[in-house]
């Protein structure tokens, strides 16, 4: 399974309405501190984020993806929304 597929599969546990995942790794290849992990931009909309502030939303996402960081995912930009916020 590809890393992108694994990320999407894990995020499915949050029952998202939408997941936009962009692999931006090529733009960051070889920079200091990167031991080969990918760079991803994530926009996710899920009811689980209703009533959560930004920090809580990030913690929710990192709760399902955290063990991938920093080895397989070097950087992750998260934009998390509840339905109707976008």
mmCIF file of N, CA and C in Angstrom:
data_model
loop_
_atom_site.group_PDB
_atom_site.id
_atom_site.type_symbol
_atom_site.label_atom_id
_atom_site.label_comp_id
_atom_site.label_asym_id
_atom_site.label_seq_id
_atom_site.Cartn_x
_atom_site.Cartn_y
_atom_site.Cartn_z
ATOM 1 N N UNK A 1 0.847 -1.172 0.000
ATOM 2 C CA UNK A 1 0.000 0.000 0.000
ATOM 3 C C UNK A 1 0.900 1.245 0.000
ATOM 4 N N UNK A 2 0.558 2.209 -0.818
ATOM 5 C CA UNK A 2 1.335 3.450 -0.873
ATOM 6 C C UNK A 2 1.097 4.259 0.402
ATOM 7 N N UNK A 3 2.002 5.171 0.698
ATOM 8 C CA UNK A 3 1.847 6.014 1.873
ATOM 9 C C UNK A 3 0.590 6.869 1.764
ATOM 10 N N UNK A 4 0.328 7.416 0.598
ATOM 11 C CA UNK A 4 -0.881 8.214 0.407
ATOM 12 C C UNK A 4 -2.132 7.384 0.685
ATOM 13 N N UNK A 5 -2.160 6.158 0.200
ATOM 14 C CA UNK A 5 -3.306 5.279 0.444
ATOM 15 C C UNK A 5 -3.443 4.967 1.926
ATOM 16 N N UNK A 6 -2.330 4.769 2.605
ATOM 17 C CA UNK A 6 -2.375 4.493 4.040
ATOM 18 C C UNK A 6 -2.902 5.703 4.812
ATOM 19 N N UNK A 7 -2.460 6.896 4.445
ATOM 20 C CA UNK A 7 -2.958 8.111 5.094
ATOM 21 C C UNK A 7 -4.462 8.222 4.903
ATOM 22 N N UNK A 8 -4.925 8.037 3.672
ATOM 23 C CA UNK A 8 -6.363 8.119 3.400
ATOM 24 C C UNK A 8 -7.153 7.069 4.179
ATOM 25 N N UNK A 9 -6.617 5.865 4.262
ATOM 26 C CA UNK A 9 -7.289 4.789 4.986
ATOM 27 C C UNK A 9 -7.407 5.135 6.468
ATOM 28 N N UNK A 10 -6.360 5.672 7.041
ATOM 29 C CA UNK A 10 -6.390 6.043 8.453
ATOM 30 C C UNK A 10 -7.368 7.193 8.701
ATOM 31 N N UNK A 11 -7.363 8.177 7.813
ATOM 32 C CA UNK A 11 -8.269 9.313 7.965
ATOM 33 C C UNK A 11 -9.730 8.896 7.834
ATOM 34 N N UNK A 12 -9.991 7.787 7.152
ATOM 35 C CA UNK A 12 -11.365 7.288 7.008
ATOM 36 C C UNK A 12 -11.992 6.999 8.372
ATOM 37 N N UNK A 13 -11.163 6.727 9.378
ATOM 38 C CA UNK A 13 -11.691 6.464 10.721
ATOM 39 C C UNK A 13 -12.365 7.702 11.323
ATOM 40 N N UNK A 14 -12.116 8.885 10.750
ATOM 41 C CA UNK A 14 -12.747 10.123 11.203
ATOM 42 C C UNK A 14 -14.055 10.393 10.471
ATOM 43 N N UNK A 15 -14.450 9.503 9.580
ATOM 44 C CA UNK A 15 -15.666 9.636 8.772
ATOM 45 C C UNK A 15 -15.754 10.989 8.067
ATOM 46 N N UNK A 16 -14.733 11.336 7.307
ATOM 47 C CA UNK A 16 -14.725 12.655 6.668
ATOM 48 C C UNK A 16 -15.726 12.758 5.522
ATOM 49 N N UNK A 17 -16.230 13.972 5.322
ATOM 50 C CA UNK A 17 -17.043 14.264 4.143
ATOM 51 C C UNK A 17 -16.139 14.436 2.933
ATOM 52 N N UNK A 18 -14.954 14.973 3.171
ATOM 53 C CA UNK A 18 -13.992 15.120 2.074
ATOM 54 C C UNK A 18 -12.574 15.125 2.624
ATOM 55 N N UNK A 19 -11.661 14.639 1.791
ATOM 56 C CA UNK A 19 -10.232 14.630 2.094
ATOM 57 C C UNK A 19 -9.507 15.039 0.823
ATOM 58 N N UNK A 20 -8.769 16.133 0.910
ATOM 59 C CA UNK A 20 -7.898 16.544 -0.183
ATOM 60 C C UNK A 20 -6.480 16.416 0.337
ATOM 61 N N UNK A 21 -5.711 15.539 -0.273
ATOM 62 C CA UNK A 21 -4.347 15.271 0.156
ATOM 63 C C UNK A 21 -3.428 15.518 -1.021
ATOM 64 N N UNK A 22 -2.470 16.407 -0.832
ATOM 65 C CA UNK A 22 -1.533 16.765 -1.895
ATOM 66 C C UNK A 22 -0.121 16.421 -1.452
ATOM 67 N N UNK A 23 0.571 15.638 -2.262
ATOM 68 C CA UNK A 23 1.955 15.260 -1.994
ATOM 69 C C UNK A 23 2.871 16.328 -2.573
ATOM 70 N N UNK A 24 3.501 17.083 -1.702
ATOM 71 C CA UNK A 24 4.392 18.178 -2.097
ATOM 72 C C UNK A 24 5.857 17.800 -1.879
ATOM 73 N N UNK A 25 6.145 16.517 -1.793
ATOM 74 C CA UNK A 25 7.483 16.036 -1.463
ATOM 75 C C UNK A 25 8.550 16.470 -2.456
ATOM 76 N N UNK A 26 8.234 16.486 -3.720
ATOM 77 C CA UNK A 26 9.233 16.822 -4.736
ATOM 78 C C UNK A 26 9.788 18.231 -4.547
ATOM 79 N N UNK A 27 8.986 19.138 -4.043
ATOM 80 C CA UNK A 27 9.427 20.518 -3.845
ATOM 81 C C UNK A 27 10.361 20.655 -2.644
ATOM 82 N N UNK A 28 10.450 19.624 -1.813
ATOM 83 C CA UNK A 28 11.234 19.709 -0.586
ATOM 84 C C UNK A 28 12.347 18.680 -0.506
ATOM 85 N N UNK A 29 12.570 17.939 -1.560
ATOM 86 C CA UNK A 29 13.562 16.857 -1.542
ATOM 87 C C UNK A 29 14.943 17.394 -1.183
ATOM 88 N N UNK A 30 15.578 16.707 -0.231
ATOM 89 C CA UNK A 30 16.963 16.996 0.095
ATOM 90 C C UNK A 30 17.194 18.147 1.051
ATOM 91 N N UNK A 31 16.169 18.775 1.587
ATOM 92 C CA UNK A 31 16.448 19.886 2.496
ATOM 93 C C UNK A 31 16.926 19.376 3.849
ATOM 94 N N UNK A 32 17.585 20.238 4.593
ATOM 95 C CA UNK A 32 18.169 19.867 5.879
ATOM 96 C C UNK A 32 17.118 19.291 6.813
ATOM 97 N N UNK A 33 17.474 18.223 7.483
ATOM 98 C CA UNK A 33 16.589 17.616 8.460
ATOM 99 C C UNK A 33 15.630 16.577 7.907
ATOM 100 N N UNK A 34 15.491 16.508 6.591
ATOM 101 C CA UNK A 34 14.582 15.532 5.996
ATOM 102 C C UNK A 34 15.333 14.235 5.753
ATOM 103 N N UNK A 35 14.893 13.189 6.435
ATOM 104 C CA UNK A 35 15.521 11.876 6.269
ATOM 105 C C UNK A 35 14.744 11.007 5.294
ATOM 106 N N UNK A 36 14.008 11.637 4.382
ATOM 107 C CA UNK A 36 13.322 10.883 3.361
ATOM 108 C C UNK A 36 11.818 10.844 3.472
ATOM 109 N N UNK A 37 11.257 11.378 4.546
ATOM 110 C CA UNK A 37 9.808 11.385 4.699
ATOM 111 C C UNK A 37 9.157 12.373 3.756
ATOM 112 N N UNK A 38 7.897 12.146 3.445
ATOM 113 C CA UNK A 38 7.165 12.993 2.510
ATOM 114 C C UNK A 38 6.631 14.265 3.145
ATOM 115 N N UNK A 39 6.289 15.215 2.289
ATOM 116 C CA UNK A 39 5.655 16.474 2.679
ATOM 117 C C UNK A 39 4.239 16.468 2.110
ATOM 118 N N UNK A 40 3.248 16.692 2.969
ATOM 119 C CA UNK A 40 1.860 16.617 2.536
ATOM 120 C C UNK A 40 1.069 17.826 3.017
ATOM 121 N N UNK A 41 0.135 18.248 2.189
ATOM 122 C CA UNK A 41 -0.854 19.255 2.534
ATOM 123 C C UNK A 41 -2.200 18.541 2.602
ATOM 124 N N UNK A 42 -2.911 18.725 3.703
ATOM 125 C CA UNK A 42 -4.184 18.042 3.932
ATOM 126 C C UNK A 42 -5.278 19.058 4.214
ATOM 127 N N UNK A 43 -6.386 18.918 3.505
ATOM 128 C CA UNK A 43 -7.617 19.648 3.814
ATOM 129 C C UNK A 43 -8.668 18.575 4.053
ATOM 130 N N UNK A 44 -9.240 18.576 5.261
ATOM 131 C CA UNK A 44 -10.205 17.542 5.631
ATOM 132 C C UNK A 44 -11.434 18.190 6.260
ATOM 133 N N UNK A 45 -12.591 17.694 5.875
ATOM 134 C CA UNK A 45 -13.863 18.155 6.435
ATOM 135 C C UNK A 45 -14.539 16.952 7.078
ATOM 136 N N UNK A 46 -14.831 17.091 8.391
ATOM 137 C CA UNK A 46 -15.465 15.980 9.113
ATOM 138 C C UNK A 46 -16.256 16.521 10.293
ATOM 139 N N UNK A 47 -17.377 15.874 10.586
ATOM 140 C CA UNK A 47 -18.234 16.281 11.697
ATOM 141 C C UNK A 47 -17.512 16.196 13.034
ATOM 142 N N UNK A 48 -16.520 15.330 13.133
ATOM 143 C CA UNK A 48 -15.781 15.169 14.384
ATOM 144 C C UNK A 48 -15.116 16.485 14.815
ATOM 145 N N UNK A 49 -14.896 17.393 13.892
ATOM 146 C CA UNK A 49 -14.230 18.658 14.214
ATOM 147 C C UNK A 49 -15.185 19.722 14.752
ATOM 148 N N UNK A 50 -16.474 19.482 14.692
ATOM 149 C CA UNK A 50 -17.450 20.453 15.208
ATOM 150 C C UNK A 50 -17.195 20.697 16.689
ATOM 151 N N UNK A 51 -17.119 21.956 17.067
ATOM 152 C CA UNK A 51 -16.893 22.317 18.457
ATOM 153 C C UNK A 51 -15.449 22.254 18.909
ATOM 154 N N UNK A 52 -14.552 21.842 18.020
ATOM 155 C CA UNK A 52 -13.131 21.787 18.367
ATOM 156 C C UNK A 52 -12.433 23.045 17.869
ATOM 157 N N UNK A 53 -11.437 23.517 18.635
ATOM 158 C CA UNK A 53 -10.605 24.613 18.142
ATOM 159 C C UNK A 53 -9.511 24.042 17.241
ATOM 160 N N UNK A 54 -8.708 24.900 16.663
ATOM 161 C CA UNK A 54 -7.690 24.457 15.697
ATOM 162 C C UNK A 54 -6.711 23.461 16.307
ATOM 163 N N UNK A 55 -6.277 23.708 17.531
ATOM 164 C CA UNK A 55 -5.327 22.804 18.178
ATOM 165 C C UNK A 55 -5.951 21.428 18.387
ATOM 166 N N UNK A 56 -7.186 21.389 18.836
ATOM 167 C CA UNK A 56 -7.864 20.112 19.036
ATOM 168 C C UNK A 56 -8.022 19.359 17.718
ATOM 169 N N UNK A 57 -8.306 20.085 16.648
ATOM 170 C CA UNK A 57 -8.452 19.457 15.329
ATOM 171 C C UNK A 57 -7.136 18.847 14.877
ATOM 172 N N UNK A 58 -6.042 19.582 15.057
ATOM 173 C CA UNK A 58 -4.738 19.049 14.688
ATOM 174 C C UNK A 58 -4.408 17.808 15.520
ATOM 175 N N UNK A 59 -4.726 17.853 16.795
ATOM 176 C CA UNK A 59 -4.469 16.691 17.656
ATOM 177 C C UNK A 59 -5.291 15.485 17.218
ATOM 178 N N UNK A 60 -6.505 15.727 16.761
ATOM 179 C CA UNK A 60 -7.349 14.636 16.270
ATOM 180 C C UNK A 60 -6.701 13.982 15.049
ATOM 181 N N UNK A 61 -6.222 14.793 14.115
ATOM 182 C CA UNK A 61 -5.568 14.265 12.912
ATOM 183 C C UNK A 61 -4.274 13.547 13.284
ATOM 184 N N UNK A 62 -3.463 14.169 14.139
ATOM 185 C CA UNK A 62 -2.208 13.540 14.542
ATOM 186 C C UNK A 62 -2.451 12.267 15.345
ATOM 187 N N UNK A 63 -3.602 12.173 15.976
ATOM 188 C CA UNK A 63 -3.949 10.951 16.698
ATOM 189 C C UNK A 63 -4.036 9.737 15.795
ATOM 190 N N UNK A 64 -4.451 9.932 14.551
ATOM 191 C CA UNK A 64 -4.549 8.798 13.623
ATOM 192 C C UNK A 64 -3.320 8.676 12.712
ATOM 193 N N UNK A 65 -2.520 9.742 12.619
ATOM 194 C CA UNK A 65 -1.358 9.706 11.720
ATOM 195 C C UNK A 65 -0.019 9.835 12.446
ATOM 196 N N UNK A 66 -0.049 10.130 13.734
ATOM 197 C CA UNK A 66 1.150 10.491 14.481
ATOM 198 C C UNK A 66 2.325 9.544 14.382
ATOM 199 N N UNK A 67 2.087 8.246 14.324
ATOM 200 C CA UNK A 67 3.205 7.307 14.285
ATOM 201 C C UNK A 67 3.923 7.301 12.933
ATOM 202 N N UNK A 68 3.356 7.978 11.938
ATOM 203 C CA UNK A 68 4.021 8.090 10.628
ATOM 204 C C UNK A 68 5.072 9.211 10.628
ATOM 205 N N UNK A 69 4.989 10.083 11.625
ATOM 206 C CA UNK A 69 5.835 11.268 11.695
ATOM 207 C C UNK A 69 6.965 11.004 12.693
ATOM 208 N N UNK A 70 8.201 11.334 12.423
ATOM 209 C CA UNK A 70 8.748 12.071 11.301
ATOM 210 C C UNK A 70 9.373 11.196 10.228
ATOM 211 N N UNK A 71 9.282 9.884 10.376
ATOM 212 C CA UNK A 71 10.000 9.020 9.447
ATOM 213 C C UNK A 71 9.352 8.918 8.064
ATOM 214 N N UNK A 72 8.099 8.524 8.004
ATOM 215 C CA UNK A 72 7.460 8.369 6.695
ATOM 216 C C UNK A 72 6.834 9.662 6.215
ATOM 217 N N UNK A 73 6.368 10.494 7.137
ATOM 218 C CA UNK A 73 5.844 11.821 6.814
ATOM 219 C C UNK A 73 6.730 12.820 7.543
ATOM 220 N N UNK A 74 7.477 13.604 6.785
ATOM 221 C CA UNK A 74 8.379 14.585 7.387
ATOM 222 C C UNK A 74 7.629 15.854 7.775
ATOM 223 N N UNK A 75 6.663 16.262 6.959
ATOM 224 C CA UNK A 75 5.905 17.490 7.224
ATOM 225 C C UNK A 75 4.456 17.295 6.792
ATOM 226 N N UNK A 76 3.556 17.824 7.614
ATOM 227 C CA UNK A 76 2.135 17.709 7.321
ATOM 228 C C UNK A 76 1.463 19.039 7.640
ATOM 229 N N UNK A 77 0.914 19.664 6.620
ATOM 230 C CA UNK A 77 0.129 20.886 6.792
ATOM 231 C C UNK A 77 -1.333 20.466 6.877
ATOM 232 N N UNK A 78 -2.006 20.842 7.976
ATOM 233 C CA UNK A 78 -3.382 20.399 8.206
ATOM 234 C C UNK A 78 -4.324 21.595 8.229
ATOM 235 N N UNK A 79 -5.348 21.496 7.420
ATOM 236 C CA UNK A 79 -6.471 22.416 7.474
ATOM 237 C C UNK A 79 -7.701 21.545 7.695
ATOM 238 N N UNK A 80 -8.268 21.621 8.901
ATOM 239 C CA UNK A 80 -9.372 20.754 9.290
ATOM 240 C C UNK A 80 -10.610 21.602 9.563
ATOM 241 N N UNK A 81 -11.737 21.192 8.996
ATOM 242 C CA UNK A 81 -12.984 21.947 9.099
ATOM 243 C C UNK A 81 -14.131 21.034 9.477
ATOM 244 N N UNK A 82 -15.101 21.606 10.159
ATOM 245 C CA UNK A 82 -16.377 20.935 10.373
ATOM 246 C C UNK A 82 -17.244 21.218 9.156
ATOM 247 N N UNK A 83 -18.233 20.383 8.869
ATOM 248 C CA UNK A 83 -19.113 20.637 7.732
ATOM 249 C C UNK A 83 -19.739 22.031 7.824
ATOM 250 N N UNK A 84 -19.793 22.715 6.689
ATOM 251 C CA UNK A 84 -20.370 24.044 6.608
ATOM 252 C C UNK A 84 -19.403 25.183 6.880
ATOM 253 N N UNK A 85 -18.183 24.861 7.315
ATOM 254 C CA UNK A 85 -17.214 25.914 7.608
ATOM 255 C C UNK A 85 -16.423 26.365 6.390
ATOM 256 N N UNK A 86 -16.365 25.555 5.403
ATOM 257 C CA UNK A 86 -15.569 25.870 4.209
ATOM 258 C C UNK A 86 -16.322 26.716 3.226
#
